[in-house]
Amino acid sequence: MSPRTQKFASAGLIVSVFVLWELICLAFGISELILPRPTQIVGAFLEYAPAIRPHAWQTLYTTMVGFFFGVLIGLSLGVLIGSSKLAYDTCYPLLVGISSIPKVAVVPIFVLWFGAGTVPAILTAMIICIFPIVVNVSTGIATVEPELEDVMRSLKASKWEILWNVGLPRSLPYFFASLKVAITLSFVGSVIAETVASNKGVGNMMLIASSSFNVPLVFSGLMVLATMGISLYAIFAFVERRMAGWAMRKDL
Amino acid sequence: MSRSDYVKLEGVGVTYGLGPDQTEALCPTDLSLSEGDFVALVGPSGCGKSTILKLVSELLKPTQGNIFFGGRELGARPVRVGMAFQSASLLPWMSIRDNVMLPLKIVPPFKSDYRSKRGGEYRDRVDALLEQVGLLDFADKNPWQLSGGMMQRANLCRALVHDPDLLLLDEPFGALDQFTREELWQTMQDLWLARKPTVLLVTHDLREAAYLANRVCVMSPRPGRIIEDRAVTFERPRPIDATFEPAFVKLVQELRSQIVHTPTGKRSSAA
Ligand SMILES: Nc1ncnc2c1ncn2[C@@H]1O[C@H](COP(=O)(O)OP(=O)(O)OP(=O)(O)O)[C@@H](O)[C@H]1O
Ligand SMILES: [Mg+2]
């Protein structure tokens, strides 16, 4: 299949899923309290748009701030760990340990420390996205071909020169690939934190809507989240292609 | 210092690892190279050829013995080394020209003027070298746009661009097909005749060793030591066809019998 027909097929599949959903709900007379139809969801979205907007901004804000600090910390840790075998071997078990804690479980602790609201959401978004960045960046740096490293060392290059000329550029594709994953995770983190402990954000809005049985609004919250998540992913996928195209063998 | 003591290994032995995991890679070995010489090192797999290159390039410290460069102990002053391995390991995000220029960014005294000269003098220097190996038209291409043989040419240029005191080659043509390999032998010979670097070449290919080198050193199986040091006196420049002449074939066969028939050397304690 050519890439063009492939794209058409993907779009067609998405559209037909929604059409099928609509038809099944109509055919079986499914109550909107159980599963609202796509048209009802869009209707609810349009109706509540002014109310949804501040929540959406709040979610986007906490996600981006958390993501920003997560990238900063993840990148520095990754460079540090990747450029020293000793640090790599020493820190890795700890990192794996930390990463295997379900991040949802730390939200109550953040709430305990900082109170409910924006801060726990930002922290959750941050902490959830650090690990994939650290792993990717450190792997990129630590897996420089031994032969290339020998060439550099035989030129008496310092550790710093090897890192700057070889390690860092080499880890760039890994870094940008991890950003794609990290932004999606951040988003998950902030929504979870909002759902558990906040009075703002799309997660919180969905919680309130469901407790008042406004199911179409719950689903339009989901729609907003899906749209934001997909857009953020697309943005970073684009950035990845632009910044590290050489790794995909495209001309820059 | 006599001319033949440009590089000198004296009773140099290497044992990898500690305790029960020890592997004796190199028996105490003597080897010397004179300035501008071209020496090939051959021997069975695992006999310590790469280990000798690592010693001379200061990537590895000998367990025993001493290495001298220019009459002084290695490490007393910086020795400019160029290295090339079987995999070209060019940096995929850089053009061929920038790849070849990399040593000038790192090795003194070139590095101090790198910023001001990268567009001028250094560029000309790299281009002259690329022209010599027939790669000038590909200077602006990225490595993946080149064939394996072309990448290996660029790799040789990168190892030579900073006029190294010592050129160390570890099976640089090992991954190439026979025709490309022979082409690169000629390129290598031309480069050597034009610039007269001091070369230590490790190879599995005895024809390659005999074609390129002034001296072929044969090593015993691990733990290796040098069991034969043969001068190769064929006139230069040597045409590829010369490798089919009786004298050449005879030399290759003698070298071969030495590697094949040598009984396994004494085993290291742990093996
Ligand atoms: N880093 C290392 N740690 C432990 N043992 C090593 C190490 N490097 C090499 N050896 C051992 O030392 C011996 C010599 O290795 P070396 O790489 O010098 O062989 P070689 O002659 O280059 O072999 P080949 O022709 O297969 O490349 C081998 O038996 C190998 O097992
Ligand atoms: Mg080897």
Coordinates of C-alpha atoms and ligand atoms in Angstrom, one line a residue:
Chain A
M1 CA 0.0 0.0 0.0
S2 CA 1.3 3.5 -0.8
P3 CA 1.6 5.9 2.1
R4 CA -1.3 7.9 0.6
T5 CA -3.8 5.1 0.6
Q6 CA -2.4 4.1 4.0
K7 CA -3.4 7.5 5.3
F8 CA -6.8 7.3 3.8
A9 CA -7.3 3.8 5.3
S10 CA -6.4 5.1 8.8
A11 CA -8.7 8.1 8.5
G12 CA -11.5 5.9 7.2
L13 CA -11.1 3.4 10.0
I14 CA -11.4 6.2 12.6
V15 CA -14.5 7.7 11.0
S16 CA -16.2 4.3 10.7
V17 CA -15.5 3.5 14.4
F18 CA -17.5 6.7 15.3
V19 CA -20.2 5.9 12.8
L20 CA -20.5 2.4 14.1
W21 CA -20.7 3.7 17.7
E22 CA -23.5 6.1 16.8
L23 CA -25.4 3.4 14.9
I24 CA -25.1 0.7 17.6
C25 CA -26.3 3.2 20.3
L26 CA -29.3 4.1 18.1
A27 CA -30.1 0.5 17.2
F28 CA -30.0 -0.9 20.7
G29 CA -31.4 2.3 22.3
I30 CA -28.5 2.6 24.7
S31 CA -29.2 5.2 27.3
E32 CA -26.9 8.3 27.3
L33 CA -26.3 7.6 31.0
I34 CA -24.4 4.5 30.0
L35 CA -22.8 5.4 26.7
P36 CA -23.7 8.7 24.9
R37 CA -23.6 8.8 21.2
P38 CA -20.7 10.8 19.5
T39 CA -23.2 13.4 18.4
Q40 CA -24.4 13.9 21.9
I41 CA -20.8 14.2 23.1
V42 CA -20.1 16.9 20.6
G43 CA -23.3 18.6 21.5
A44 CA -22.4 18.6 25.2
F45 CA -18.9 19.9 24.3
L46 CA -20.4 22.8 22.4
E47 CA -22.9 23.5 25.1
Y48 CA -20.4 23.5 27.9
A49 CA -17.4 24.9 26.0
P50 CA -17.1 28.1 28.0
A51 CA -17.1 26.0 31.2
I52 CA -14.6 23.5 29.8
R53 CA -12.1 26.0 28.6
P54 CA -10.5 27.1 31.9
H55 CA -10.3 23.5 33.0
A56 CA -8.6 22.6 29.7
W57 CA -6.1 25.5 30.1
Q58 CA -5.4 24.4 33.7
T59 CA -4.6 20.8 32.5
L60 CA -2.4 22.0 29.7
Y61 CA -0.6 24.4 32.0
T62 CA 0.2 21.8 34.7
T63 CA 1.2 19.3 32.0
M64 CA 3.6 21.7 30.3
V65 CA 5.2 23.1 33.5
G66 CA 5.7 19.6 34.8
F67 CA 7.0 18.3 31.5
F68 CA 9.4 21.2 31.2
F69 CA 11.0 20.5 34.6
G70 CA 10.8 16.8 33.9
V71 CA 12.8 17.3 30.7
L72 CA 15.3 19.5 32.5
I73 CA 15.9 17.0 35.3
G74 CA 15.7 13.9 33.0
L75 CA 18.2 15.4 30.5
S76 CA 20.8 16.3 33.2
L77 CA 20.4 13.0 35.0
G78 CA 20.7 11.1 31.7
V79 CA 23.8 12.9 30.6
L80 CA 25.4 12.4 34.0
I81 CA 24.5 8.7 34.2
G82 CA 25.3 8.0 30.6
S83 CA 28.7 9.6 30.6
S84 CA 30.1 7.6 33.5
K85 CA 30.1 3.8 33.6
L86 CA 30.4 4.0 37.4
A87 CA 27.4 6.3 37.7
Y88 CA 25.4 4.2 35.2
D89 CA 26.0 1.0 37.2
T90 CA 25.4 2.7 40.5
C91 CA 22.3 4.6 39.7
Y92 CA 20.5 2.2 37.5
P93 CA 19.0 -0.1 40.1
L94 CA 17.8 2.9 42.1
L95 CA 16.2 4.4 38.9
V96 CA 14.5 1.1 38.0
G97 CA 13.2 0.9 41.5
I98 CA 11.8 4.4 41.4
S99 CA 10.3 3.9 38.0
S100 CA 8.5 0.7 39.1
I101 CA 6.5 2.6 41.7
P102 CA 3.1 3.4 40.2
K103 CA 3.3 7.2 40.1
V104 CA -0.4 7.5 40.9
A105 CA 0.5 6.2 44.4
V106 CA 2.6 9.3 45.1
V107 CA -0.2 11.8 44.4
P108 CA -1.5 11.5 48.0
I109 CA 2.0 12.2 49.3
F110 CA 2.3 15.4 47.2
V111 CA -1.2 16.4 48.4
L112 CA 0.0 15.8 52.0
W113 CA 3.0 18.0 51.4
F114 CA 1.7 20.8 49.2
G115 CA -2.1 20.6 49.6
A116 CA -4.6 19.9 46.9
G117 CA -4.4 21.9 43.7
T118 CA -1.9 22.9 41.0
V119 CA 1.4 21.8 42.7
P120 CA 0.7 18.1 43.0
A121 CA -0.5 18.0 39.4
I122 CA 2.7 19.6 38.2
L123 CA 4.9 17.4 40.3
T124 CA 3.1 14.3 39.2
A125 CA 3.4 15.3 35.5
M126 CA 7.1 16.0 36.2
I127 CA 8.0 12.8 38.0
I128 CA 6.2 10.5 35.6
C129 CA 8.1 11.8 32.6
I130 CA 11.6 11.8 34.1
F131 CA 12.4 8.2 33.8
P132 CA 11.9 7.5 30.1
I133 CA 14.0 10.6 29.3
V134 CA 16.8 9.5 31.6
V135 CA 16.8 5.9 30.2
N136 CA 16.9 7.1 26.6
V137 CA 19.5 9.8 27.0
S138 CA 21.8 7.7 29.1
T139 CA 21.5 4.8 26.7
G140 CA 22.3 7.0 23.8
I141 CA 25.4 8.2 25.4
A142 CA 26.5 5.0 27.0
T143 CA 26.2 3.0 23.8
V144 CA 28.7 4.9 21.7
E145 CA 30.4 2.3 19.5
P146 CA 33.5 1.0 21.4
E147 CA 35.6 1.5 18.2
L148 CA 34.6 5.1 17.9
E149 CA 35.4 5.6 21.5
D150 CA 38.8 4.1 21.0
V151 CA 39.4 6.4 18.0
M152 CA 38.5 9.4 20.1
R153 CA 40.6 8.2 23.1
S154 CA 43.6 7.5 20.9
L155 CA 43.3 11.2 19.8
K156 CA 43.6 12.0 23.6
A157 CA 40.2 13.5 23.6
S158 CA 39.0 14.4 27.0
K159 CA 35.8 12.9 28.4
W160 CA 34.1 16.2 27.9
E161 CA 35.2 16.3 24.2
I162 CA 33.9 12.8 23.6
L163 CA 30.6 13.7 25.3
W164 CA 30.2 17.0 23.3
N165 CA 31.3 15.7 19.9
V166 CA 30.0 12.1 20.0
G167 CA 27.8 11.3 23.0
L168 CA 25.4 14.2 23.0
P169 CA 24.7 14.3 19.2
R170 CA 24.3 10.6 19.2
S171 CA 21.8 10.7 22.0
L172 CA 19.7 13.4 20.4
P173 CA 17.4 11.0 18.4
Y174 CA 16.9 9.0 21.6
F175 CA 16.1 12.1 23.5
F176 CA 13.5 13.3 21.0
A177 CA 12.0 9.9 20.8
S178 CA 11.6 9.9 24.5
L179 CA 10.0 13.4 24.5
K180 CA 7.1 11.9 22.5
V181 CA 6.6 9.3 25.2
A182 CA 7.2 11.7 28.0
I183 CA 4.7 14.3 27.0
T184 CA 1.9 11.7 26.8
L185 CA 2.9 10.4 30.2
S186 CA 3.0 13.9 31.7
F187 CA -0.4 14.4 30.5
V188 CA -1.6 11.2 32.2
G189 CA 0.1 12.3 35.4
S190 CA -1.5 15.7 35.6
V191 CA -5.0 14.4 34.8
I192 CA -4.7 11.7 37.5
A193 CA -3.5 14.2 40.0
E194 CA -6.4 16.5 39.1
T195 CA -8.9 13.7 39.5
V196 CA -7.6 12.7 42.9
A197 CA -6.9 16.1 44.4
S198 CA -7.8 19.3 42.7
N199 CA -10.7 21.7 42.1
K200 CA -9.5 22.6 38.6
G201 CA -8.6 20.8 35.5
V202 CA -10.3 18.5 33.0
G203 CA -9.9 15.5 35.3
N204 CA -11.6 17.2 38.1
M205 CA -14.4 18.4 35.8
M206 CA -15.0 14.9 34.6
L207 CA -15.2 13.7 38.2
I208 CA -17.8 16.3 39.1
A209 CA -19.8 15.7 36.0
S210 CA -19.9 12.0 36.6
S211 CA -21.1 12.5 40.2
S212 CA -24.0 14.5 38.8
F213 CA -24.6 11.9 36.1
N214 CA -23.8 14.3 33.3
V215 CA -22.4 11.5 31.2
P216 CA -22.1 13.4 27.9
L217 CA -20.0 16.0 29.7
V218 CA -17.8 13.3 31.1
F219 CA -17.2 12.0 27.6
S220 CA -16.6 15.4 26.1
G221 CA -14.0 15.9 28.8
L222 CA -12.5 12.7 27.5
M223 CA -12.7 14.0 24.0
V224 CA -10.8 17.2 25.0
L225 CA -8.1 15.1 26.7
A226 CA -7.8 12.9 23.6
T227 CA -7.5 15.9 21.4
M228 CA -4.8 17.6 23.6
G229 CA -2.9 14.3 24.0
I230 CA -2.8 13.6 20.3
S231 CA -1.8 17.2 19.4
L232 CA 1.0 17.2 21.9
Y233 CA 2.2 13.9 20.6
A234 CA 2.1 15.1 17.1
I235 CA 4.0 18.3 17.9
F236 CA 6.9 16.3 19.4
A237 CA 6.8 13.7 16.7
F238 CA 7.3 16.6 14.3
V239 CA 10.1 18.1 16.4
E240 CA 11.7 14.7 16.4
R241 CA 11.7 14.5 12.6
R242 CA 13.1 18.0 12.3
M243 CA 15.8 17.7 14.9
A244 CA 17.1 14.2 14.4
G245 CA 16.2 13.4 10.8
W246 CA 19.7 12.1 10.2
A247 CA 18.9 9.1 12.4
M248 CA 16.0 8.3 10.0
R249 CA 18.3 8.7 7.0
K250 CA 16.6 11.8 5.7
D251 CA 18.4 14.8 4.4
L252 CA 18.3 17.6 7.0
Chain B
M1 CA 68.5 6.8 19.6
S2 CA 68.9 4.7 16.5
R3 CA 66.4 5.0 13.7
S4 CA 65.0 1.6 14.3
D5 CA 63.9 2.6 17.8
Y6 CA 61.1 5.0 16.9
V7 CA 58.7 2.7 18.7
K8 CA 60.0 0.0 20.9
L9 CA 58.3 -2.6 23.0
E10 CA 60.5 -4.3 25.6
G11 CA 59.3 -7.4 27.3
V12 CA 55.7 -6.2 27.1
G13 CA 53.1 -8.6 28.5
V14 CA 49.4 -8.2 29.1
T15 CA 47.1 -10.1 31.3
Y16 CA 43.4 -9.2 31.2
G17 CA 41.2 -9.5 34.3
L18 CA 42.0 -10.4 37.9
G19 CA 42.1 -13.5 40.0
P20 CA 40.5 -16.6 38.5
D21 CA 39.2 -14.8 35.4
Q22 CA 42.7 -13.9 34.3
T23 CA 43.6 -14.2 30.6
E24 CA 47.1 -13.9 29.5
A25 CA 46.8 -12.2 26.2
L26 CA 50.3 -11.4 25.4
C27 CA 53.6 -13.1 26.4
P28 CA 56.5 -10.8 27.1
T29 CA 57.2 -9.5 23.6
D30 CA 59.8 -7.3 21.9
L31 CA 59.0 -5.3 18.8
S32 CA 60.5 -2.2 17.3
L33 CA 59.5 0.0 14.4
S34 CA 61.7 2.5 12.7
E35 CA 60.3 5.9 11.6
G36 CA 58.4 5.7 8.4
D37 CA 58.2 2.0 8.5
F38 CA 55.2 -0.1 7.5
V39 CA 54.9 -3.2 9.7
A40 CA 52.1 -5.8 9.4
L41 CA 51.1 -7.9 12.3
V42 CA 49.5 -11.3 11.5
G43 CA 48.6 -14.3 13.6
P44 CA 45.7 -16.5 14.6
S45 CA 42.6 -15.0 16.1
G46 CA 42.9 -14.0 19.7
C47 CA 46.6 -14.0 19.8
G48 CA 46.8 -10.4 21.0
K49 CA 47.2 -8.3 17.8
S50 CA 44.6 -5.8 18.8
T51 CA 46.1 -5.8 22.3
I52 CA 49.4 -4.6 20.9
L53 CA 47.7 -1.7 19.0
K54 CA 45.9 -0.7 22.2
L55 CA 49.2 -0.7 24.0
V56 CA 50.9 1.5 21.5
S57 CA 48.0 3.9 21.4
E58 CA 48.0 4.1 25.2
L59 CA 44.4 2.8 25.5
L60 CA 45.8 0.0 27.6
K61 CA 48.7 -0.2 30.1
P62 CA 51.0 -3.2 29.9
T63 CA 51.0 -5.6 32.8
Q64 CA 54.7 -5.8 32.5
G65 CA 57.5 -4.4 30.4
N66 CA 58.1 -1.0 28.9
I67 CA 57.1 0.9 25.7
F68 CA 59.2 3.6 24.3
F69 CA 58.5 6.2 21.7
G70 CA 61.3 8.3 20.3
G71 CA 63.6 7.0 22.9
R72 CA 61.4 8.1 25.8
E73 CA 58.9 6.1 27.8
L74 CA 55.4 6.2 26.4
G75 CA 53.3 8.7 28.2
A76 CA 56.2 11.1 28.9
R77 CA 55.0 13.3 26.1
P78 CA 51.9 13.1 24.0
V79 CA 52.2 10.9 20.9
R80 CA 50.0 11.8 18.0
V81 CA 48.1 8.7 17.0
G82 CA 45.7 7.9 14.2
M83 CA 43.6 4.8 14.4
A84 CA 41.2 3.0 12.1
F85 CA 39.2 -0.1 12.7
Q86 CA 37.2 -2.6 10.7
S87 CA 34.0 -0.6 11.1
A88 CA 34.4 2.9 9.8
S89 CA 32.4 4.4 12.7
L90 CA 31.9 7.7 11.0
L91 CA 29.5 10.1 12.7
P92 CA 26.2 9.9 10.8
W93 CA 25.1 13.4 11.6
M94 CA 28.1 15.0 9.9
S95 CA 29.3 15.3 6.3
I96 CA 32.3 13.3 5.2
R97 CA 34.4 16.5 5.3
D98 CA 33.4 17.2 8.9
N99 CA 34.0 13.6 9.9
V100 CA 37.5 13.7 8.5
M101 CA 38.1 17.1 10.1
L102 CA 37.2 15.8 13.6
P103 CA 40.8 15.1 14.7
L104 CA 41.8 18.7 13.9
K105 CA 39.1 19.8 16.4
I106 CA 40.6 17.6 19.2
V107 CA 44.4 17.2 18.7
P108 CA 46.8 20.0 19.6
P109 CA 48.2 22.1 18.1
F110 CA 45.4 22.1 15.5
K111 CA 42.6 22.4 18.0
S112 CA 43.6 25.9 19.1
D113 CA 43.0 27.4 15.7
Y114 CA 40.0 25.2 14.8
R115 CA 37.4 27.9 14.9
S116 CA 39.3 30.3 12.7
K117 CA 40.7 27.8 10.2
R118 CA 37.9 25.2 9.8
G119 CA 36.5 27.1 6.8
G120 CA 39.9 27.7 5.2
E121 CA 43.2 26.0 5.8
Y122 CA 41.8 22.9 7.5
R123 CA 39.1 22.6 4.8
D124 CA 41.8 22.6 2.1
R125 CA 43.8 20.1 4.1
V126 CA 40.9 17.7 4.3
D127 CA 39.9 18.2 0.7
A128 CA 43.4 17.5 -0.5
L129 CA 43.3 14.2 1.4
L130 CA 39.8 13.4 0.1
E131 CA 41.0 14.1 -3.4
Q132 CA 43.9 11.7 -2.9
V133 CA 41.6 8.9 -2.1
G134 CA 39.0 9.9 -4.7
L135 CA 36.3 11.1 -2.4
L136 CA 36.3 14.8 -3.0
D137 CA 33.0 14.6 -4.9
F138 CA 31.4 13.1 -1.8
A139 CA 32.8 15.6 0.8
D140 CA 29.4 17.0 1.5
K141 CA 27.5 13.7 1.6
N142 CA 26.6 12.0 4.8
P143 CA 28.2 8.7 5.6
W144 CA 25.2 6.5 4.9
Q145 CA 25.2 7.8 1.3
L146 CA 28.5 6.1 0.8
S147 CA 29.4 2.5 0.1
G148 CA 31.4 0.4 2.5
G149 CA 34.6 0.9 0.6
M150 CA 34.1 4.7 0.4
M151 CA 33.4 4.9 4.1
Q152 CA 36.7 3.0 4.8
R153 CA 38.5 5.5 2.6
A154 CA 37.1 8.3 4.7
N155 CA 38.0 6.4 7.8
L156 CA 41.7 6.3 6.6
C157 CA 41.6 10.0 5.9
R158 CA 40.3 10.7 9.4
A159 CA 43.2 8.6 10.8
L160 CA 45.7 10.6 8.7
V161 CA 44.5 14.1 8.6
H162 CA 46.4 15.3 11.7
D163 CA 49.7 13.9 10.4
P164 CA 50.0 11.3 13.2
D165 CA 53.4 10.1 14.4
L166 CA 51.9 6.6 14.3
L167 CA 49.1 5.2 12.1
L168 CA 47.5 2.1 13.8
L169 CA 45.2 0.1 11.6
D170 CA 43.2 -2.9 13.0
E171 CA 41.9 -4.9 10.1
P172 CA 40.7 -1.8 8.3
F173 CA 39.8 -3.7 5.1
G174 CA 38.4 -6.9 6.9
A175 CA 34.8 -6.2 6.1
L176 CA 35.2 -5.4 2.4
D177 CA 34.8 -7.7 -0.6
Q178 CA 38.0 -8.9 -2.4
F179 CA 37.9 -6.3 -5.3
T180 CA 37.2 -3.3 -3.0
R181 CA 39.9 -4.6 -0.7
E182 CA 42.5 -4.6 -3.4
E183 CA 41.5 -1.2 -4.5
L184 CA 42.0 0.0 -1.0
W185 CA 45.3 -1.6 -0.7
Q186 CA 46.4 0.5 -3.6
T187 CA 45.0 3.6 -2.0
M188 CA 46.7 2.7 1.2
Q189 CA 50.0 2.2 -0.6
D190 CA 49.7 5.5 -2.4
L191 CA 48.9 7.3 0.9
W192 CA 51.9 5.7 2.5
L193 CA 54.3 6.6 -0.4
A194 CA 53.0 10.2 -0.4
R195 CA 53.2 10.8 3.3
K196 CA 55.5 8.2 4.8
P197 CA 53.6 7.7 8.1
T198 CA 54.8 5.0 10.4
V199 CA 52.2 2.3 10.2
L200 CA 51.4 -0.7 12.3
L201 CA 48.8 -2.8 10.5
V202 CA 46.9 -5.7 12.0
T203 CA 45.4 -8.1 9.5
H204 CA 44.1 -11.6 8.9
D205 CA 44.9 -11.4 5.2
L206 CA 48.4 -12.6 4.5
R207 CA 48.3 -11.2 0.9
E208 CA 47.4 -7.9 2.3
A209 CA 50.2 -8.0 4.8
A210 CA 52.8 -9.0 2.1
Y211 CA 51.5 -6.5 -0.4
L212 CA 51.4 -3.5 1.9
A213 CA 54.2 -3.9 4.5
N214 CA 57.9 -3.6 4.6
R215 CA 58.0 -6.1 7.4
V216 CA 55.6 -8.8 8.4
C217 CA 55.6 -10.0 12.0
V218 CA 53.9 -13.3 12.7
M219 CA 52.5 -14.1 16.1
S220 CA 51.9 -17.4 17.9
P221 CA 48.5 -18.4 19.3
R222 CA 47.4 -16.9 22.6
P223 CA 49.2 -15.9 24.7
G224 CA 50.9 -14.4 21.7
R225 CA 54.5 -13.5 21.1
I226 CA 56.3 -12.7 17.8
I227 CA 57.7 -15.8 16.3
E228 CA 58.8 -14.5 13.0
D229 CA 59.9 -11.1 11.6
R230 CA 60.1 -11.1 7.8
A231 CA 61.3 -8.3 5.6
V232 CA 59.3 -7.8 2.4
T233 CA 61.5 -6.3 -0.2
F234 CA 59.4 -6.1 -3.3
E235 CA 59.9 -2.9 -5.2
R236 CA 57.4 -0.1 -4.8
P237 CA 54.9 1.0 -6.0
R238 CA 53.7 -2.6 -6.1
P239 CA 51.1 -3.4 -8.7
I240 CA 48.3 -5.7 -7.6
D241 CA 49.4 -8.2 -10.2
A242 CA 52.6 -8.6 -8.3
T243 CA 50.7 -10.5 -5.7
F244 CA 50.3 -13.4 -8.2
E245 CA 54.0 -13.7 -9.0
P246 CA 55.9 -16.8 -7.7
A247 CA 58.1 -14.9 -5.2
F248 CA 55.0 -13.3 -3.7
V249 CA 53.0 -16.4 -3.6
K250 CA 55.9 -18.3 -2.0
L251 CA 56.2 -15.6 0.7
V252 CA 52.5 -15.8 1.5
Q253 CA 52.6 -19.6 1.7
E254 CA 55.6 -19.5 4.1
L255 CA 53.8 -17.1 6.3
R256 CA 50.7 -19.2 6.2
S257 CA 52.4 -22.4 7.2
Q258 CA 53.9 -20.6 10.2
I259 CA 50.5 -19.6 11.4
V260 CA 48.8 -22.9 10.7
H261 CA 51.5 -25.3 12.0
T262 CA 52.5 -23.5 15.1
P263 CA 51.4 -25.6 18.0
T264 CA 49.2 -23.9 20.6
G265 CA 51.4 -21.9 22.9
K266 CA 51.6 -22.6 26.6
R267 CA 48.2 -22.0 28.2
S268 CA 47.7 -19.3 30.7
S269 CA 47.1 -20.5 34.3
A270 CA 43.4 -20.2 34.3
A271 CA 42.5 -21.4 30.8
Ligands
LIG1 N1 38.9 -6.5 27.5 C1 39.3 -7.8 27.6 N2 39.1 -8.4 28.7 C2 39.5 -9.7 28.9 N3 40.1 -10.4 27.9 C3 40.4 -9.8 26.8 C4 40.0 -8.4 26.5 N4 40.3 -8.1 25.3 C5 40.9 -9.2 24.8 N5 41.0 -10.2 25.6 C6 41.6 -11.5 25.4 O1 42.9 -11.3 25.0 C7 43.2 -12.1 23.9 C8 43.8 -11.3 22.8 O2 42.8 -10.4 22.3 P1 43.0 -9.5 21.0 O3 41.8 -8.7 20.9 O4 44.3 -8.7 21.2 O5 43.2 -10.6 19.9 P2 43.4 -10.4 18.3 O6 44.7 -11.0 18.0 O7 43.2 -9.0 18.0 O8 42.2 -11.3 17.8 P3 41.4 -11.1 16.4 O9 42.3 -11.4 15.3 O10 40.3 -12.1 16.5 O11 40.9 -9.7 16.4 C9 42.0 -12.9 23.5 O12 42.1 -14.2 23.8 C10 40.9 -12.3 24.3 O13 40.1 -13.3 24.8
MG2 MG 41.6 -7.9 16.9

